[in-house]
Short mmCIF file of C-alpha atoms in Angstrom, two decimals:
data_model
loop_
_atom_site.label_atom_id
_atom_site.label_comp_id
_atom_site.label_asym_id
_atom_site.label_seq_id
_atom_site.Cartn_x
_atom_site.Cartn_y
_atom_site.Cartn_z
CA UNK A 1 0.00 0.00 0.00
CA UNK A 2 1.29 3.48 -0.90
CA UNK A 3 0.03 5.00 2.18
CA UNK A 4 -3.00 7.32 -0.21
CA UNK A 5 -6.22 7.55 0.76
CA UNK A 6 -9.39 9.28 -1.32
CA UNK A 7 -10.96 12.37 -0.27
CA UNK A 8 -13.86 12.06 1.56
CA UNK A 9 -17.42 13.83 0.05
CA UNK A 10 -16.93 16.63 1.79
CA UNK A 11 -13.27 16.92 1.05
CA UNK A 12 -14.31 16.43 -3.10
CA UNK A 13 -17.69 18.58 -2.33
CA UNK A 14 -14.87 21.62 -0.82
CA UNK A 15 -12.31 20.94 -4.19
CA UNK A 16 -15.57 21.55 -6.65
CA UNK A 17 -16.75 24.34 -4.35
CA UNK A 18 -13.34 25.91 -5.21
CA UNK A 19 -12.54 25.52 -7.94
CA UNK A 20 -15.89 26.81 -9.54
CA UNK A 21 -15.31 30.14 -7.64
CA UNK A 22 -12.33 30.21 -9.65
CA UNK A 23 -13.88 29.21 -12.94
CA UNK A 24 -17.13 31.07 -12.61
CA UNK A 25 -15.43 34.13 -11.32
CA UNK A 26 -12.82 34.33 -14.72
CA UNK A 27 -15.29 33.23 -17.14
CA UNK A 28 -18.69 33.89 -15.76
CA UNK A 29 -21.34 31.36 -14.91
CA UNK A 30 -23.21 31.08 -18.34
CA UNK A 31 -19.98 30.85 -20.01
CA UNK A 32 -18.42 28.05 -18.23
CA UNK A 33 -19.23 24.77 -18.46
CA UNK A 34 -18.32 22.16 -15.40
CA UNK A 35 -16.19 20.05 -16.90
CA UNK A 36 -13.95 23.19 -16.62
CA UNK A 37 -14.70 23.28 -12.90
CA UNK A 38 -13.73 19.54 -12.91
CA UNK A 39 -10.35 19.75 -14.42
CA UNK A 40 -9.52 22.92 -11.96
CA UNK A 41 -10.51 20.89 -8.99
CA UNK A 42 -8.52 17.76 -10.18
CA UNK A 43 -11.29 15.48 -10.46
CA UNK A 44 -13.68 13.76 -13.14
CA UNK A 45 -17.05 15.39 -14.34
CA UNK A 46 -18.90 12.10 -13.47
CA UNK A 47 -17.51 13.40 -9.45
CA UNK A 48 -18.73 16.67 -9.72
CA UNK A 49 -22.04 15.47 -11.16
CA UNK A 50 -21.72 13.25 -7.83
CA UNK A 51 -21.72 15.96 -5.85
CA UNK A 52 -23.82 18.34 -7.91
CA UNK A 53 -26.94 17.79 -9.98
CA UNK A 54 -26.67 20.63 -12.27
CA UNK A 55 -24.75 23.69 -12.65
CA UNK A 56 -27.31 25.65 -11.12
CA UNK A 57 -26.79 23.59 -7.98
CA UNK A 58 -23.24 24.49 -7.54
CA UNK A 59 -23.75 28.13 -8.47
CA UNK A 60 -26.33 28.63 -5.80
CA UNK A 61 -24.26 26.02 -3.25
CA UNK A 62 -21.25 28.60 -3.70
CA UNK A 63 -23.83 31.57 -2.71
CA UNK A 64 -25.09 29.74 0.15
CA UNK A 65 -21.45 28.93 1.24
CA UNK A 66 -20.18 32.25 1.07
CA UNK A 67 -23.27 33.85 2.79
CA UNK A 68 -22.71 31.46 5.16
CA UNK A 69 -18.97 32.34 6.10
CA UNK A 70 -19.80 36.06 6.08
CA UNK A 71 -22.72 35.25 8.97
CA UNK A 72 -20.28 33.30 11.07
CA UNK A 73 -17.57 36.17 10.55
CA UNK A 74 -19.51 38.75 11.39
CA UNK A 75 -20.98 37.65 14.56
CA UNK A 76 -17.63 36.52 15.21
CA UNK A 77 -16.68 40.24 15.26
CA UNK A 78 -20.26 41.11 17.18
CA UNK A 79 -19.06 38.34 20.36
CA UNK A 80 -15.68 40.02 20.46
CA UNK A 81 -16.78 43.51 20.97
CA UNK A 82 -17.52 44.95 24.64
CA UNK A 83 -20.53 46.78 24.50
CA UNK A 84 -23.42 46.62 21.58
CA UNK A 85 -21.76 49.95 19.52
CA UNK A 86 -18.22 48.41 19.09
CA UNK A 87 -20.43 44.92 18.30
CA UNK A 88 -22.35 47.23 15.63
CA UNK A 89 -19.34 48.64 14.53
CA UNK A 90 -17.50 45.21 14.19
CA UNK A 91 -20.41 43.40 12.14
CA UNK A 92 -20.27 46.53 9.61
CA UNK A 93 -16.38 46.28 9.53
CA UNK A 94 -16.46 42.33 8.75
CA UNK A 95 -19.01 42.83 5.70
CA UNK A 96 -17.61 45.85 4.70
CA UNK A 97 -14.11 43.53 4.19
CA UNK A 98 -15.78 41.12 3.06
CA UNK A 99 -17.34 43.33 0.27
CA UNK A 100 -14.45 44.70 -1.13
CA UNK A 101 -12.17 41.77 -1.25
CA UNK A 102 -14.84 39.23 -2.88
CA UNK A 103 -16.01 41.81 -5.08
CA UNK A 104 -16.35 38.61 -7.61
CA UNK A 105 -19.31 36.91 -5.32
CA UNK A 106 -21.64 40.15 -5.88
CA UNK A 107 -20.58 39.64 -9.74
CA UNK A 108 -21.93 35.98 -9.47
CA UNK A 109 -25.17 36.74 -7.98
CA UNK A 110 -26.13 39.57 -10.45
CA UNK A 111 -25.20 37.61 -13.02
CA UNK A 112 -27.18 34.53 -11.97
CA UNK A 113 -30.07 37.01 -10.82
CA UNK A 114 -30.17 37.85 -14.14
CA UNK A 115 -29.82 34.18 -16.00
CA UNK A 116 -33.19 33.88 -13.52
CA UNK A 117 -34.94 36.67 -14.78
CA UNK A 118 -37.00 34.63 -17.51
CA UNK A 119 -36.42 31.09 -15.64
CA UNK A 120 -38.90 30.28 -13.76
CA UNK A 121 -36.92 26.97 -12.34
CA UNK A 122 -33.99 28.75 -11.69
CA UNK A 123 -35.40 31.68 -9.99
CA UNK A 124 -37.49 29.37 -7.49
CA UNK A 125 -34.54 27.65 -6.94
CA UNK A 126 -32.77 31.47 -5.79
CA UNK A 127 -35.56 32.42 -4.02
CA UNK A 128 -35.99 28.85 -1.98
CA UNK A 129 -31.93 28.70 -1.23
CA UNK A 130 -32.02 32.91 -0.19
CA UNK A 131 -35.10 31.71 2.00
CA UNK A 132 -33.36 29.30 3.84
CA UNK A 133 -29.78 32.09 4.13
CA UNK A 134 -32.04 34.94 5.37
CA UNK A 135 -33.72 32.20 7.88
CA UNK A 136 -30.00 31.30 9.05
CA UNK A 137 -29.10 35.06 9.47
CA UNK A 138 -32.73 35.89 11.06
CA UNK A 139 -31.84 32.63 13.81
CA UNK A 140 -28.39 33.99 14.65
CA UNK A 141 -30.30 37.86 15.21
CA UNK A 142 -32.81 35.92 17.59
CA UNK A 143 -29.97 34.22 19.41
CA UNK A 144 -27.78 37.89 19.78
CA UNK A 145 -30.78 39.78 20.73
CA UNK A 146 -31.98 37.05 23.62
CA UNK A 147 -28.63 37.25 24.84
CA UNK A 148 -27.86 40.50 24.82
CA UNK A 149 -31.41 41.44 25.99
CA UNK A 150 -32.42 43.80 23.94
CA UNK A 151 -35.37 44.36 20.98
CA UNK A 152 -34.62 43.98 17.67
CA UNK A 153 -34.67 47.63 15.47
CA UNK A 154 -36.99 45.31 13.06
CA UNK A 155 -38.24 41.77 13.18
CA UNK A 156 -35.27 39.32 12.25
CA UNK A 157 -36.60 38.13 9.21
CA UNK A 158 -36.95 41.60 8.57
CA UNK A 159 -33.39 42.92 9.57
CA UNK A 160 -32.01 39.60 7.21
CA UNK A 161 -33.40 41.52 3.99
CA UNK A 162 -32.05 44.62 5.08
CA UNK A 163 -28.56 43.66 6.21
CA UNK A 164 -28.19 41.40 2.88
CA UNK A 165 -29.23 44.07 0.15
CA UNK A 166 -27.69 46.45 2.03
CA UNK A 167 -24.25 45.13 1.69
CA UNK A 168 -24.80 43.68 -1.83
CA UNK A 169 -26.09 47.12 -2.83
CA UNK A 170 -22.91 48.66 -1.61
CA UNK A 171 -20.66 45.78 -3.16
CA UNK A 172 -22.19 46.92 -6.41
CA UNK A 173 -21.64 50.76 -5.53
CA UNK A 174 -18.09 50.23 -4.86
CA UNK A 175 -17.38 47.95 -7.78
CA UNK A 176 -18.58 50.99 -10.12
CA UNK A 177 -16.89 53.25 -8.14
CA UNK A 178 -15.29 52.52 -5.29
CA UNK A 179 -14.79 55.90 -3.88
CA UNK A 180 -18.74 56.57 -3.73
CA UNK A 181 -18.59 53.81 -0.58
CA UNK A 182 -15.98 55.07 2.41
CA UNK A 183 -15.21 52.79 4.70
CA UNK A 184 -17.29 53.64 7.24
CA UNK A 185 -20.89 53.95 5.66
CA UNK A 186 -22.59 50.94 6.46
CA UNK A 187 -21.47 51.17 10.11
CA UNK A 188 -22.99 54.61 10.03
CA UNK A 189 -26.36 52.98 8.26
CA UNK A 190 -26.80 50.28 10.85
CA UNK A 191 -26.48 53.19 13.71
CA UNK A 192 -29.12 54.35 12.73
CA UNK A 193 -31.02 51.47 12.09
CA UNK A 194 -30.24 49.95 15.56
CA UNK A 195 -29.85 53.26 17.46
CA UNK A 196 -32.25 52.39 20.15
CA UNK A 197 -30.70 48.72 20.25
CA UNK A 198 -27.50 50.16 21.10
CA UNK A 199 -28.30 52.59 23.38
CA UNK A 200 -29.79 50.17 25.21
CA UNK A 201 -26.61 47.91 25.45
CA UNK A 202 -24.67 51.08 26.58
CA UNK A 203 -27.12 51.97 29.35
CA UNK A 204 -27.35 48.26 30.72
CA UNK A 205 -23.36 48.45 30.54
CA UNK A 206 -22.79 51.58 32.43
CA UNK A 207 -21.38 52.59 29.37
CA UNK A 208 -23.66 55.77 28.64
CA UNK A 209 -22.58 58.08 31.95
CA UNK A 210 -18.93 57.67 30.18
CA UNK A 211 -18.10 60.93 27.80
CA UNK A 212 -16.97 59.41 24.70
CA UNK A 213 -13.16 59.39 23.55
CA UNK A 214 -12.24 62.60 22.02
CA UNK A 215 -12.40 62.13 18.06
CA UNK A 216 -12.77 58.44 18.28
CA UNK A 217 -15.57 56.25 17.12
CA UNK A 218 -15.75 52.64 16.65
CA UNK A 219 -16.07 52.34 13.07
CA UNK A 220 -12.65 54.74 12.80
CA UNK A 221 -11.06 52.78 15.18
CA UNK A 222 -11.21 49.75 13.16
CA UNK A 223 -9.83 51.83 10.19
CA UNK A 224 -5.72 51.27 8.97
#
C-alpha cells in the first residue's frame, strides 16, 4: 500500500466548491461549463455530477457557502466587541471587508439574478436557497438579541433583507466606483437602524454616563 487515501465527500464537495469560484469568477457562470470546474478541482465530471446535480446547484451552493462564512464572521466580530456599539461597529467592519475583497461573489449573484430573470426553475430555486440564508441570518439575530437582551430595530426576518441588500447594494456601488462607498458607511447605516438597540446595550453596561473618547468612534477605530 502506498500510504494514499481518497478524499472524503466533503473533502471532493470543498475541491468543486473551489474551484468553480475560480472558474465562474474568470469566465462567468453562463460561459463556463463544469467540466472546466472539474479539471480545476482535479477530479472527473462524473464526481462533480456526484456531488452536484446541475450547474445551477453548484452556483447557488457557492452563494449559500459564502453567505454562510460572512454570517459566522460577522458575529464573530459582534461576540468580540464589549458593548453593543463596538459589536455594531464590528459586524459593519467584517461585511464591509468582506465586500471589497470578494467583489467577484456580488458579480456571481447579479449575473445569476439575471440568467433567472426569464427562468422560472432557476429563480425558485434562488428564491428557496435565499429563503433558507435569510432564515439562518434571522436565527443567529434571535440568538444575539436574547442574549444580549435587547429588541430587535426590526423583526429578524426583517433585519435579514435589510442587512443582505444592504451590503450587496454597496458591493455593487463600490465595484462601479469605489470611492462613492468610504469605509465607514454601512457602520454609520446600521447606527441608525439599531440606534435604540445600542443605546440600550450602553445603558445596561454603564457605558452611557462615560463621555466618549475625544475624536474616536468605533467604526474609525477599526480603520488602517
Amino acid at each position: 500500500m502506498n500510504g494514499r487515501t481518497r478524499p472524503t465527500r466533503a473533502e471532493t464537495r470543498q475541491r468543486i466548491l473551489d474551484a468553480a469560484f475560480e472558474v465562474f469568477g474568470e469566465q462567468g457562470i453562463a460561459a463556463s461549463k463544469l467540466t472546466e470546474v472539474a479539471a480545476a478541482a482535479g477530479l472527473t465530471k462524473g464526481a462533480v455530477y456526484s456531488s452536484f446535480a446541475s450547474k445551477d446547484e453548484l452556483v447557488l451552493a457557492l452563494m449559500e457557502e459564502h453567505a454562510a462564512h460572512r454570517l459566522e464572521a460577522s458575529l464573530a466580530g459582534f461576540a468580540e466587541a464589549d458593548d453593543g456599539g463596538a459589536g455594531l461597529a464590528n459586524v459593519a467592519a467584517v461585511l464591509m471587508h468582506e465586500m471589497r475583497t470578494d467583489a467577484v461573489w456580488h458579480r456571481l449573484l447579479a449575473e445569476f439574478f439575471a440568467m433567472a430573470h426569464r427562468d422560472d426553475r432557476r429563480r425558485d430555486a434562488l428564491r428557496r436557497r435565499r429563503r433558507e440564508v435569510r432564515g439562518t441570518i434571522a436565527r443567529a439575530l434571535n440568538r444575539l438579541a436574547e442574549g444580549l437582551d435587547l429588541e430587535l430595530p426590526l423583526p429578524a426576518e426583517e433585519f435579514a433583507v435589510v442587512l443582505l441588500a444592504l451590503s450587496n447594494g454597496l458591493a455593487v456601488e463600490a465595484d462601479i466606483d469605489d470611492e462613492a462607498v468610504p469605509d465607514g458607511l454601512l457602520g454609520r447605516v446600521l447606527t441608525l437602524i439599531a440606534g435604540d438597540a445600542v443605546a440600550k446595550v450602553k445603558e445596561v453596561s454603564g457605558l452611557a454616563a462615560a463621555p466618549p473618547p475625544e475624536r474616536t468612534s468605533p467604526s474609525a477605530a477599526r480603520k488602517p
